[in-house]
Coordinates of C-alpha atoms and ligand atoms in Angstrom, one line a residue:
M3 CA 0.0 0.1 0.0
S4 CA 1.0 3.6 -0.6
E5 CA 2.0 5.8 2.3
Q6 CA -0.8 8.1 1.4
E7 CA -3.9 8.6 3.7
P8 CA -6.8 6.6 2.4
R9 CA -9.0 9.2 0.7
D10 CA -12.4 8.0 2.5
F11 CA -13.8 6.0 5.3
I12 CA -14.3 2.7 3.1
R13 CA -10.5 2.9 2.0
Q14 CA -9.6 3.4 5.4
I15 CA -11.3 0.2 6.5
I16 CA -10.0 -1.7 3.7
H17 CA -6.5 -0.3 4.5
D18 CA -6.8 -1.3 8.1
D19 CA -8.1 -4.9 7.1
L20 CA -5.1 -5.4 5.1
E21 CA -2.7 -4.1 7.6
S22 CA -4.4 -6.2 10.3
G23 CA -4.0 -9.2 8.1
K24 CA -7.8 -9.9 8.4
H25 CA -7.8 -10.1 4.6
S26 CA -4.9 -10.7 2.3
E27 CA -6.8 -9.9 -0.7
I28 CA -9.8 -7.5 -1.3
V29 CA -12.7 -8.8 -3.3
T30 CA -15.7 -6.6 -4.3
R31 CA -18.6 -6.7 -6.5
F32 CA -20.8 -4.2 -8.5
P33 CA -24.3 -5.7 -8.3
P34 CA -26.9 -3.8 -10.7
E35 CA -30.3 -5.1 -11.2
P36 CA -30.7 -5.6 -14.9
N37 CA -34.0 -3.6 -14.9
G38 CA -32.8 -0.4 -16.5
Y39 CA -29.6 1.4 -17.9
L40 CA -26.8 2.4 -15.5
H41 CA -26.9 6.2 -14.4
I42 CA -24.5 8.6 -12.8
G43 CA -25.2 7.3 -9.3
H44 CA -24.0 3.8 -10.5
V45 CA -20.9 5.4 -11.9
M46 CA -20.0 6.2 -8.2
S47 CA -20.6 2.5 -7.1
I48 CA -18.7 1.2 -10.3
C49 CA -15.7 3.4 -9.6
L50 CA -15.7 2.7 -5.9
N51 CA -15.9 -1.1 -6.2
F52 CA -13.6 -1.6 -9.2
G53 CA -11.3 1.2 -7.8
V54 CA -10.6 -0.1 -4.2
A55 CA -9.8 -3.6 -5.5
A56 CA -7.6 -2.4 -8.3
E57 CA -5.7 0.0 -5.9
T58 CA -4.9 -3.0 -3.5
G59 CA -4.5 -5.8 -6.3
G60 CA -7.8 -7.3 -5.5
R61 CA -10.5 -8.5 -7.5
T62 CA -14.1 -7.2 -8.6
F63 CA -17.1 -9.2 -9.8
L64 CA -19.7 -7.7 -11.9
R65 CA -22.8 -9.5 -10.7
L66 CA -26.3 -9.0 -12.3
D67 CA -28.6 -9.2 -9.5
D68 CA -31.5 -10.9 -11.2
T69 CA -33.7 -12.1 -8.5
N70 CA -36.9 -10.4 -9.9
P71 CA -38.0 -11.8 -13.1
G72 CA -40.5 -10.0 -15.1
K73 CA -38.7 -6.5 -14.7
E74 CA -35.5 -7.9 -15.9
S75 CA -34.1 -8.3 -19.6
P76 CA -31.0 -9.2 -21.6
E77 CA -31.2 -5.8 -23.3
Y78 CA -30.3 -4.2 -19.9
V79 CA -27.6 -6.8 -19.3
D80 CA -25.9 -6.0 -22.5
A81 CA -26.3 -2.2 -21.8
I82 CA -24.6 -2.7 -18.3
K83 CA -21.7 -4.6 -19.6
R84 CA -21.1 -2.2 -22.3
D85 CA -21.3 0.8 -20.1
V86 CA -19.1 -0.7 -17.4
H87 CA -16.5 -1.6 -20.0
W88 CA -16.8 2.0 -21.4
L89 CA -16.1 3.5 -18.1
G90 CA -12.7 1.8 -18.2
F91 CA -13.3 -1.3 -15.9
D92 CA -12.8 -4.8 -16.6
W93 CA -14.2 -7.8 -14.5
E94 CA -12.1 -10.1 -16.5
D95 CA -13.7 -13.7 -16.1
R96 CA -15.9 -12.6 -13.1
L97 CA -19.2 -11.9 -14.7
T98 CA -21.8 -13.6 -12.6
H99 CA -25.6 -13.5 -12.0
A100 CA -27.5 -14.0 -8.7
S101 CA -29.4 -16.6 -10.7
D102 CA -26.2 -18.6 -11.1
Y103 CA -26.6 -19.5 -7.6
F104 CA -30.3 -20.4 -7.6
G105 CA -29.3 -24.1 -6.9
Q106 CA -27.2 -23.3 -3.9
L107 CA -29.6 -20.8 -2.6
H108 CA -32.4 -23.3 -2.6
D109 CA -30.2 -25.6 -0.6
S110 CA -29.3 -22.9 1.7
A111 CA -33.1 -22.1 2.3
V112 CA -33.6 -26.0 2.8
R113 CA -31.0 -25.7 5.4
L114 CA -32.7 -22.7 7.3
I115 CA -36.0 -24.8 7.4
E116 CA -33.8 -27.8 8.9
L117 CA -32.4 -25.5 11.6
G118 CA -35.8 -24.5 12.5
V119 CA -35.3 -20.9 11.5
A120 CA -37.6 -20.7 8.6
Y121 CA -41.2 -21.6 7.9
V122 CA -43.6 -21.9 5.0
D123 CA -46.5 -19.2 5.5
S124 CA -49.9 -19.7 3.9
L125 CA -51.3 -16.3 4.6
S126 CA -52.2 -14.2 1.7
A127 CA -50.0 -11.2 1.1
E128 CA -52.7 -8.9 2.4
E129 CA -52.8 -10.9 5.7
I130 CA -49.0 -10.9 5.9
R131 CA -49.1 -7.2 5.6
E132 CA -51.7 -6.9 8.4
H133 CA -49.7 -9.1 10.6
R134 CA -46.5 -7.1 10.0
G135 CA -47.5 -4.2 12.5
T136 CA -46.3 -0.8 12.2
L137 CA -43.2 1.2 13.2
T138 CA -44.8 2.1 16.5
E139 CA -46.6 -1.4 17.0
P140 CA -45.2 -4.9 17.2
G141 CA -46.3 -7.4 14.6
T142 CA -48.1 -10.6 15.4
N143 CA -47.0 -14.2 14.6
S144 CA -48.6 -16.1 11.8
P145 CA -50.8 -18.8 12.8
F146 CA -48.5 -21.3 10.5
R147 CA -45.1 -20.0 12.2
D148 CA -44.9 -23.1 14.4
R149 CA -45.3 -25.7 11.6
S150 CA -43.0 -28.7 12.1
V151 CA -39.7 -29.1 10.1
E152 CA -41.1 -32.0 8.2
E153 CA -44.3 -30.1 7.0
N154 CA -42.2 -27.0 6.3
L155 CA -39.8 -29.2 4.1
D156 CA -42.6 -30.8 2.4
L157 CA -44.5 -27.7 1.5
F158 CA -41.3 -25.8 0.2
R159 CA -40.6 -29.1 -1.9
R160 CA -43.9 -28.7 -3.2
M161 CA -43.6 -25.0 -4.0
H162 CA -40.6 -25.7 -5.8
A163 CA -42.2 -28.7 -7.9
G164 CA -44.9 -26.0 -9.1
E165 CA -47.9 -27.5 -7.2
F166 CA -49.0 -23.9 -6.0
G167 CA -50.0 -20.6 -7.5
D168 CA -48.2 -17.4 -7.1
G169 CA -48.6 -16.0 -3.5
E170 CA -50.2 -19.2 -2.1
H171 CA -47.3 -19.8 0.1
V172 CA -44.2 -17.9 0.9
L173 CA -41.2 -19.3 2.8
R174 CA -40.2 -16.8 5.8
A175 CA -37.4 -16.3 8.1
K176 CA -38.3 -17.0 11.8
I177 CA -36.8 -14.2 13.5
D178 CA -38.9 -11.8 15.7
M179 CA -42.2 -10.2 14.8
A180 CA -41.7 -7.6 17.6
S181 CA -38.5 -6.3 16.4
P182 CA -38.1 -2.5 16.2
N183 CA -36.5 -3.2 12.7
M184 CA -39.3 -4.0 10.3
N185 CA -36.8 -5.9 8.1
M186 CA -36.3 -8.6 11.0
R187 CA -40.3 -9.2 11.2
D188 CA -40.1 -12.7 9.6
P189 CA -38.9 -11.4 6.1
A190 CA -39.5 -13.4 3.1
V191 CA -37.0 -15.7 1.9
Y192 CA -38.4 -17.4 -1.2
R193 CA -41.7 -16.5 -3.1
I194 CA -43.5 -18.4 -5.9
R195 CA -43.6 -16.7 -9.2
H196 CA -44.5 -18.7 -12.4
I197 CA -42.8 -16.5 -14.9
P198 CA -39.7 -17.2 -16.9
H199 CA -36.4 -15.6 -15.9
Q200 CA -34.1 -13.7 -18.2
N201 CA -31.2 -16.0 -17.5
A202 CA -32.5 -19.1 -15.9
G203 CA -35.4 -19.5 -18.4
D204 CA -38.1 -21.4 -17.0
E205 CA -36.2 -23.7 -14.7
W206 CA -37.7 -22.1 -11.5
C207 CA -40.9 -21.2 -10.3
I208 CA -39.7 -20.1 -6.9
Y209 CA -37.3 -17.1 -6.5
P210 CA -35.2 -15.9 -3.7
M211 CA -35.7 -12.5 -2.2
Y212 CA -33.1 -9.9 -2.6
D213 CA -31.8 -9.8 1.1
F214 CA -31.4 -13.3 1.3
A215 CA -29.7 -13.7 -2.3
H216 CA -27.4 -10.9 -1.9
G217 CA -25.4 -11.6 1.1
L218 CA -25.1 -15.3 0.2
S219 CA -24.0 -14.4 -3.4
D220 CA -21.5 -12.3 -1.5
A221 CA -20.1 -15.0 0.5
Y222 CA -20.1 -17.6 -2.4
E223 CA -18.0 -15.2 -4.4
G224 CA -15.7 -14.6 -1.3
I225 CA -16.5 -10.9 -1.4
T226 CA -14.7 -9.3 1.6
H227 CA -16.5 -5.8 1.4
S228 CA -20.0 -5.6 0.3
L229 CA -20.3 -1.8 -0.5
C230 CA -23.8 -0.5 -0.9
T231 CA -25.9 2.7 -0.4
L232 CA -27.3 3.8 2.9
E233 CA -30.8 2.6 2.3
F234 CA -29.4 -0.8 3.0
E235 CA -28.2 0.2 6.6
D236 CA -31.5 -1.2 8.1
H237 CA -31.1 -4.4 6.2
R238 CA -27.6 -5.1 7.6
P239 CA -29.0 -6.9 10.7
L240 CA -30.8 -9.3 8.2
Y241 CA -27.8 -9.6 5.9
D242 CA -25.7 -10.7 9.2
W243 CA -28.4 -12.9 10.4
F244 CA -28.6 -15.1 7.4
L245 CA -24.7 -15.4 7.6
D246 CA -24.9 -16.2 11.3
Q247 CA -27.4 -19.0 10.5
L248 CA -25.7 -20.6 7.7
Q249 CA -22.1 -20.0 8.5
P250 CA -20.6 -19.8 5.0
E251 CA -16.9 -20.2 4.5
H252 CA -16.3 -16.6 3.6
R253 CA -18.0 -14.0 5.7
P254 CA -18.6 -10.6 3.8
R255 CA -19.0 -7.3 5.6
Q256 CA -21.7 -4.7 4.4
I257 CA -20.6 -1.3 4.5
E258 CA -23.0 1.6 3.5
F259 CA -22.1 4.9 2.0
S260 CA -24.4 7.7 0.7
R261 CA -26.1 8.0 -2.7
L262 CA -24.7 10.3 -5.3
N263 CA -27.6 12.6 -6.5
L264 CA -27.1 15.1 -9.5
A265 CA -29.0 18.4 -9.3
Y266 CA -31.7 18.9 -12.0
A267 CA -31.6 15.1 -12.7
I268 CA -33.3 12.1 -11.5
T269 CA -31.5 8.8 -10.8
S270 CA -34.4 6.5 -10.1
K271 CA -34.6 3.7 -12.8
R272 CA -38.4 3.6 -12.5
K273 CA -38.5 7.4 -13.4
L274 CA -36.0 7.1 -16.1
S275 CA -37.8 4.3 -17.5
A276 CA -40.9 6.4 -17.4
L277 CA -39.3 9.1 -19.5
V278 CA -38.3 6.6 -22.0
E279 CA -41.6 4.8 -22.3
E280 CA -43.6 8.0 -22.5
G281 CA -41.4 9.4 -25.4
I282 CA -40.3 12.4 -23.2
V283 CA -36.7 11.5 -24.3
N284 CA -35.6 9.6 -27.3
G285 CA -34.5 6.4 -25.3
W286 CA -32.2 5.5 -22.5
D287 CA -29.3 7.0 -24.6
D288 CA -30.7 10.2 -25.2
P289 CA -27.9 12.9 -24.5
R290 CA -30.0 14.6 -22.0
M291 CA -30.3 11.5 -19.8
P292 CA -28.1 11.0 -16.6
T293 CA -27.6 7.5 -17.8
I294 CA -24.1 6.4 -18.7
A295 CA -25.4 5.7 -22.2
G296 CA -26.7 9.0 -22.6
M297 CA -23.6 10.6 -21.3
R298 CA -21.4 8.7 -23.7
R299 CA -23.7 9.9 -26.6
R300 CA -23.7 13.5 -25.5
G301 CA -19.7 13.2 -25.7
Y302 CA -18.7 13.1 -22.1
P303 CA -15.3 11.4 -21.8
P304 CA -15.2 8.3 -19.3
A305 CA -12.2 10.1 -17.6
A306 CA -14.3 13.1 -16.7
M307 CA -16.9 10.7 -15.2
R308 CA -14.3 9.1 -13.2
E309 CA -12.9 12.3 -12.0
F310 CA -16.5 13.6 -11.1
V311 CA -17.1 10.9 -8.7
K312 CA -13.8 11.1 -7.2
R313 CA -14.1 14.8 -6.6
A314 CA -17.7 14.0 -5.0
G315 CA -16.0 11.6 -2.5
V316 CA -17.3 8.6 -0.8
T317 CA -19.2 9.7 2.5
K318 CA -22.3 9.0 4.8
K319 CA -23.8 12.3 4.0
D320 CA -26.4 12.7 1.5
K321 CA -25.2 14.8 -1.5
L322 CA -26.8 16.7 -4.3
I323 CA -24.1 17.6 -6.5
E324 CA -24.4 20.5 -9.1
M325 CA -24.5 19.6 -12.8
G326 CA -21.8 22.3 -13.0
A327 CA -19.5 20.1 -11.0
L328 CA -19.8 17.3 -13.6
E329 CA -19.5 19.9 -16.6
T330 CA -16.3 21.3 -15.1
C331 CA -14.8 17.8 -15.1
V332 CA -15.7 17.4 -18.8
R333 CA -14.1 20.7 -19.7
D334 CA -11.0 19.9 -17.6
T335 CA -10.7 16.5 -19.5
L336 CA -11.4 18.1 -23.1
G337 CA -9.4 21.4 -22.6
D338 CA -6.1 20.1 -23.4
V339 CA -6.9 17.3 -25.7
A340 CA -9.8 18.6 -28.0
E341 CA -8.7 20.3 -31.1
R342 CA -10.2 23.6 -32.2
R343 CA -12.3 24.3 -35.1
M344 CA -14.8 27.1 -36.3
A345 CA -18.5 26.7 -36.6
V346 CA -21.3 29.3 -36.8
L347 CA -24.4 28.2 -34.9
R348 CA -26.5 31.1 -35.9
P349 CA -25.4 32.4 -39.2
L350 CA -25.3 35.9 -40.4
K351 CA -23.8 36.7 -43.9
V352 CA -21.0 39.0 -44.3
V353 CA -20.0 40.1 -47.9
L354 CA -16.6 41.8 -48.3
T355 CA -17.3 44.4 -50.9
N356 CA -13.7 44.9 -51.6
Y357 CA -12.6 41.3 -51.8
P358 CA -12.0 40.1 -55.4
E359 CA -14.9 37.8 -56.6
G360 CA -13.9 34.3 -57.0
Q361 CA -10.7 34.7 -54.8
V362 CA -10.0 32.0 -52.3
E363 CA -7.1 32.1 -49.9
T364 CA -6.1 29.6 -47.5
M365 CA -5.5 30.6 -43.9
E366 CA -3.5 28.5 -41.5
A367 CA -5.4 27.9 -38.3
M368 CA -3.8 26.5 -35.2
N369 CA -5.3 23.1 -33.9
H370 CA -4.9 24.4 -30.1
P371 CA -3.9 27.7 -28.9
A372 CA -1.6 26.1 -26.1
N373 CA -0.2 23.3 -27.8
P374 CA 1.3 24.1 -31.3
E375 CA 2.5 20.4 -31.4
M376 CA -1.2 19.6 -32.1
G377 CA -0.6 21.0 -35.6
T378 CA -2.4 23.4 -38.0
R379 CA -5.2 23.0 -40.7
E380 CA -6.2 25.1 -43.6
M381 CA -9.2 27.2 -43.7
P382 CA -10.6 28.8 -47.1
F383 CA -11.2 32.4 -46.9
S384 CA -13.3 34.1 -49.5
R385 CA -15.6 37.0 -50.3
E386 CA -18.9 35.8 -48.5
L387 CA -18.6 34.6 -44.8
W388 CA -20.7 33.4 -42.2
I389 CA -20.4 35.0 -38.8
E390 CA -22.5 34.7 -35.6
Q391 CA -25.6 36.8 -35.2
D392 CA -24.5 37.6 -31.9
D393 CA -21.2 39.0 -32.9
F394 CA -23.1 41.9 -34.6
M395 CA -25.2 44.5 -32.7
E396 CA -26.7 47.6 -34.6
E397 CA -27.0 49.6 -31.3
A398 CA -24.2 48.5 -29.5
P399 CA -23.0 49.6 -26.0
R400 CA -19.6 51.3 -25.7
K401 CA -17.8 48.2 -24.4
F402 CA -19.2 45.9 -27.4
F403 CA -15.9 44.9 -29.1
R404 CA -17.4 42.9 -31.9
L405 CA -19.2 44.2 -35.1
K406 CA -21.1 47.1 -35.0
P407 CA -21.9 49.8 -37.9
G408 CA -18.8 51.7 -38.7
G409 CA -16.8 49.4 -36.3
E410 CA -14.0 47.0 -36.9
V411 CA -13.2 43.5 -35.8
R412 CA -10.6 40.9 -36.5
L413 CA -11.6 37.6 -38.2
R414 CA -9.7 35.0 -36.5
F415 CA -6.8 33.8 -38.5
G416 CA -8.2 36.3 -41.3
Y417 CA -8.2 40.0 -41.5
I418 CA -9.5 43.1 -39.9
I419 CA -13.0 43.9 -41.4
K420 CA -15.0 47.1 -41.0
C421 CA -18.8 47.2 -41.4
D422 CA -20.0 49.5 -43.8
E423 CA -23.6 48.9 -44.3
V424 CA -26.4 46.8 -42.7
I425 CA -29.1 45.1 -45.0
K426 CA -32.5 44.4 -43.7
N427 CA -35.4 42.3 -44.8
D428 CA -39.0 43.8 -44.9
A429 CA -39.4 42.7 -41.2
G430 CA -36.5 45.0 -40.4
E431 CA -34.4 42.2 -39.5
V432 CA -30.7 42.3 -40.1
V433 CA -30.1 39.7 -43.0
E434 CA -26.6 40.6 -44.3
L435 CA -23.5 43.0 -43.6
R436 CA -21.6 44.6 -46.3
C437 CA -18.1 45.1 -44.9
S438 CA -14.5 46.0 -46.4
Y439 CA -11.4 44.1 -45.5
D440 CA -7.9 45.7 -44.7
P441 CA -5.6 43.7 -47.1
D442 CA -2.6 44.5 -44.9
T443 CA -4.1 42.9 -41.7
R444 CA -3.8 39.3 -42.7
S445 CA -3.0 37.2 -39.7
G446 CA 0.6 36.4 -39.0
T447 CA 1.7 37.9 -42.2
G448 CA 0.2 41.2 -42.4
S449 CA 2.5 44.2 -43.0
S450 CA 0.3 46.3 -40.5
D451 CA 0.3 45.8 -36.8
R452 CA -2.9 47.6 -36.5
K453 CA -4.7 46.2 -33.3
V454 CA -8.5 45.8 -32.8
K455 CA -10.3 44.9 -29.5
G456 CA -12.4 42.0 -30.8
T457 CA -11.8 38.9 -32.7
I458 CA -14.6 36.7 -33.9
H459 CA -14.9 33.3 -35.7
W460 CA -16.1 32.8 -39.0
V461 CA -16.8 30.3 -42.0
S462 CA -16.5 30.7 -45.7
C463 CA -19.8 30.4 -47.2
E464 CA -18.8 28.7 -50.2
H465 CA -16.9 26.0 -48.4
A466 CA -19.1 25.5 -45.3
I467 CA -20.7 22.2 -44.3
D468 CA -24.2 22.4 -43.3
A469 CA -24.9 20.6 -40.1
T470 CA -27.7 19.9 -37.5
V471 CA -26.6 21.0 -34.2
R472 CA -28.3 19.9 -31.0
L473 CA -27.9 22.0 -28.0
Y474 CA -29.1 20.4 -24.7
D475 CA -30.1 21.9 -21.6
R476 CA -31.1 20.4 -18.2
L477 CA -34.1 18.0 -18.4
F478 CA -35.6 19.6 -15.3
T479 CA -36.4 23.0 -14.0
E480 CA -35.9 22.1 -10.6
A481 CA -32.8 21.4 -8.8
N482 CA -34.3 18.3 -6.9
P483 CA -37.0 17.0 -9.3
N484 CA -37.1 13.9 -7.0
A485 CA -38.9 15.9 -4.6
A486 CA -41.6 16.9 -6.9
S487 CA -44.9 15.0 -6.5
D488 CA -45.0 14.5 -10.3
F489 CA -41.8 14.9 -12.2
H490 CA -43.8 15.7 -15.4
S491 CA -44.6 19.2 -13.6
V492 CA -40.7 20.0 -13.5
L493 CA -39.9 19.1 -17.0
N494 CA -37.8 21.7 -18.9
P495 CA -39.7 22.2 -22.0
N496 CA -36.5 23.7 -23.7
S497 CA -34.2 20.9 -23.0
L498 CA -33.3 20.3 -26.6
E499 CA -32.9 23.0 -29.2
T500 CA -32.0 21.8 -32.8
I501 CA -30.5 24.6 -34.9
S502 CA -28.7 24.4 -38.5
A503 CA -25.3 25.5 -38.3
R504 CA -22.3 26.0 -40.7
L505 CA -19.0 24.2 -40.2
E506 CA -15.5 25.0 -41.5
P507 CA -14.6 22.2 -44.0
A508 CA -12.1 20.5 -41.7
L509 CA -15.1 19.4 -39.8
G510 CA -16.0 17.0 -42.7
E511 CA -13.4 14.7 -41.3
L512 CA -14.8 14.8 -37.8
A513 CA -14.4 11.1 -36.5
A514 CA -17.2 9.3 -34.5
G515 CA -16.4 9.8 -30.9
Q516 CA -14.1 12.6 -31.4
A517 CA -14.6 15.8 -29.3
V518 CA -13.7 19.1 -30.5
Q519 CA -14.0 22.7 -29.4
F520 CA -15.9 25.1 -31.5
E521 CA -14.0 28.2 -30.7
R522 CA -15.9 30.5 -28.3
L523 CA -18.8 28.3 -28.3
G524 CA -18.2 25.0 -26.3
Y525 CA -17.2 21.3 -26.9
F526 CA -19.1 19.2 -29.7
C527 CA -19.0 16.0 -31.0
A528 CA -20.7 13.9 -33.9
D529 CA -23.8 12.1 -32.6
E530 CA -22.9 8.3 -32.5
K531 CA -26.4 7.3 -34.0
D532 CA -27.7 9.9 -36.3
D533 CA -24.7 11.5 -37.6
A534 CA -23.8 10.5 -41.4
D535 CA -21.2 11.8 -43.8
E536 CA -23.7 13.2 -46.0
A537 CA -25.7 14.9 -43.0
R538 CA -23.7 15.9 -40.1
V539 CA -25.6 15.7 -36.7
I540 CA -23.5 17.3 -33.8
N541 CA -24.0 17.4 -30.1
R542 CA -23.2 20.0 -28.0
I543 CA -21.2 18.3 -25.0
V544 CA -20.9 21.4 -22.8
T545 CA -20.5 25.0 -23.1
L546 CA -17.1 27.0 -22.3
R547 CA -17.2 28.2 -18.9
D548 CA -17.0 32.0 -18.6
S549 CA -13.5 32.3 -17.2
W550 CA -12.4 29.8 -19.8
A551 CA -14.0 31.8 -22.5
K552 CA -12.1 35.0 -21.2
L553 CA -8.8 33.1 -21.3
E554 CA -9.4 31.9 -24.8
K555 CA -10.3 35.3 -25.9
Q556 CA -7.1 36.6 -24.6
A557 CA -5.1 34.0 -26.2
M558 CA -7.0 34.7 -29.5
Q559 CA -6.2 38.4 -29.2
K560 CA -2.4 37.8 -28.8
Q561 CA -2.4 35.5 -31.7
G562 CA -4.4 37.5 -34.1
Ligands
LIG1 P1 -33.3 2.1 -8.4 O1 -33.6 2.0 -7.0 O2 -33.4 3.3 -9.4 O3 -33.8 0.8 -9.1 P2 -30.8 0.8 -7.5 O4 -30.0 1.4 -6.6 O5 -31.8 -0.2 -7.0 O6 -31.6 1.8 -8.4 P3 -29.2 -1.2 -8.5 O7 -29.2 -1.8 -9.8 O8 -29.8 -2.1 -7.4 O9 -30.1 0.1 -8.6 O10 -28.0 -0.7 -8.0 C1 -26.6 -1.4 -8.1 C2 -25.6 -0.7 -7.3 O11 -25.4 0.7 -7.5 C3 -26.1 -0.9 -5.6 O12 -24.9 -1.4 -4.9 C4 -26.5 0.5 -5.4 O13 -26.2 0.7 -4.0 C5 -25.6 1.4 -6.3 N1 -26.3 2.7 -6.5 C6 -27.3 2.8 -7.1 N2 -27.7 4.1 -7.3 C7 -26.7 4.8 -6.6 C8 -26.4 6.2 -6.3 N3 -27.3 7.1 -6.8 N4 -25.2 6.5 -5.8 C9 -24.4 5.6 -5.5 N5 -24.6 4.2 -5.7 C10 -25.8 4.0 -6.2
LIG2 MG1 -31.7 -2.0 -6.1

């Protein structure tokens, strides 16, 4: 182990367990239920489980926790595997399912009956609920609680053989109907469900309950530290109870940490699934979704997501983290590596009246202002150009250093131009600017060292590539949409804006999965599903932060 202080309480425990010799190897698992796609909260759990094992030379299982047939599907299994890999983790040969252990789990249930600590109850679900009591009142024993071991074994065998319908009987642990912890009031261990299973097919008609299956699966795999979220804290006594009764060879320890919640997003699979099913978003991988698949398609690099959960940290305190914190990680990751390009999102035409018709010059543009070793590309410059509508103002305030009537601005890697005339349509909207360029001011080679305050980006009309650009905003208008009684009421109606933009020619070569910075606008990538060579579809990954934009502007002014 390194000499560094462990960075959170779980790593501290693991550190201590290795020091004391309690364990010689750390074994963890990430146990998603395949009933939906993984989301940003899961990223935290994945990074923690795979992280602590990798840091100590241990092993991690990817275990599909599939004890709930009917809600689970192979589509979700495939998505989970793809997403964990993409995040940068490898389970090697340790892909398992809770359902792989159905045989052993069944035998362990039989063992509980033989030990006299489990019984078959024949009350209806409704009656069981009534017997359970409340937080303030103890429950009452079921009239079937004292069945003999023989009778329980026989009934459980017949449950297994398919002699009964769903809900007719249930196997329960015999613990304490008066326990202040509701989870200990004779919880269900096995129930009858006549439905096929996503992995086990129709081999079984009885299925183990989560609390029973989870701890034992941990034990079978030799998990040393079973890391889960705080809502399982009250289940820990039950987790330990099963292990106490059955005394498996390996004894895992459950440790809870707080869930990661992202502001303006939901991380409930049930609600995410509703967004998909109701067509509010375009699938689980819609770039507005807080799913791993959505964020991948949006263009978030996996390193940024790992960094985000690292910064969030592992604690016992509930956290609602700003979307801005995630976006900062995305920018930090892309800033040094994404090449710069020019694109005009809301085009306004500029005609350079003194530039020869038909002439095309080739401008050399740097791919990265701070990393000259990332090279240059060529940008054609001609008489008609697109600039950003925002970069022109007819009635501009004094401090507006972009284009205004009679004013001058530098075109990045090009010339200084002056706005001579504003052309409007019948509705009074500005549709074109007539400008003149100063031929002595060509970037880098200009004979004049004339300076102007503003520099703007541009694209040559004749050479531009048309593209559909998707601008994303948060899906919800409330920081904590989970708190809303109905999440539909806090949906952001403007979470997606689709515009048609003009790109510089080099963006014709933009590779799938490659992120670039559109200068002054943000980071962008081609959409992994809808983009095609003949019709580019581009996602905005994230805007530039203000301070970043300022730095970029300074760099641009220095270079001209
Ligand atoms: P849901 O309740 O929406 O179905 P879940 O938590 O039950 O989600 P699982 O597939 O059971 O989803 O989760 C797998 C693992 O990921 C569990 O160990 C769980 O504790 C962890 N996990 C789930 N959500 C979060 C979160 N928001 N933050 C941290 N860990 C999480
Ligand atoms: Mg769960």
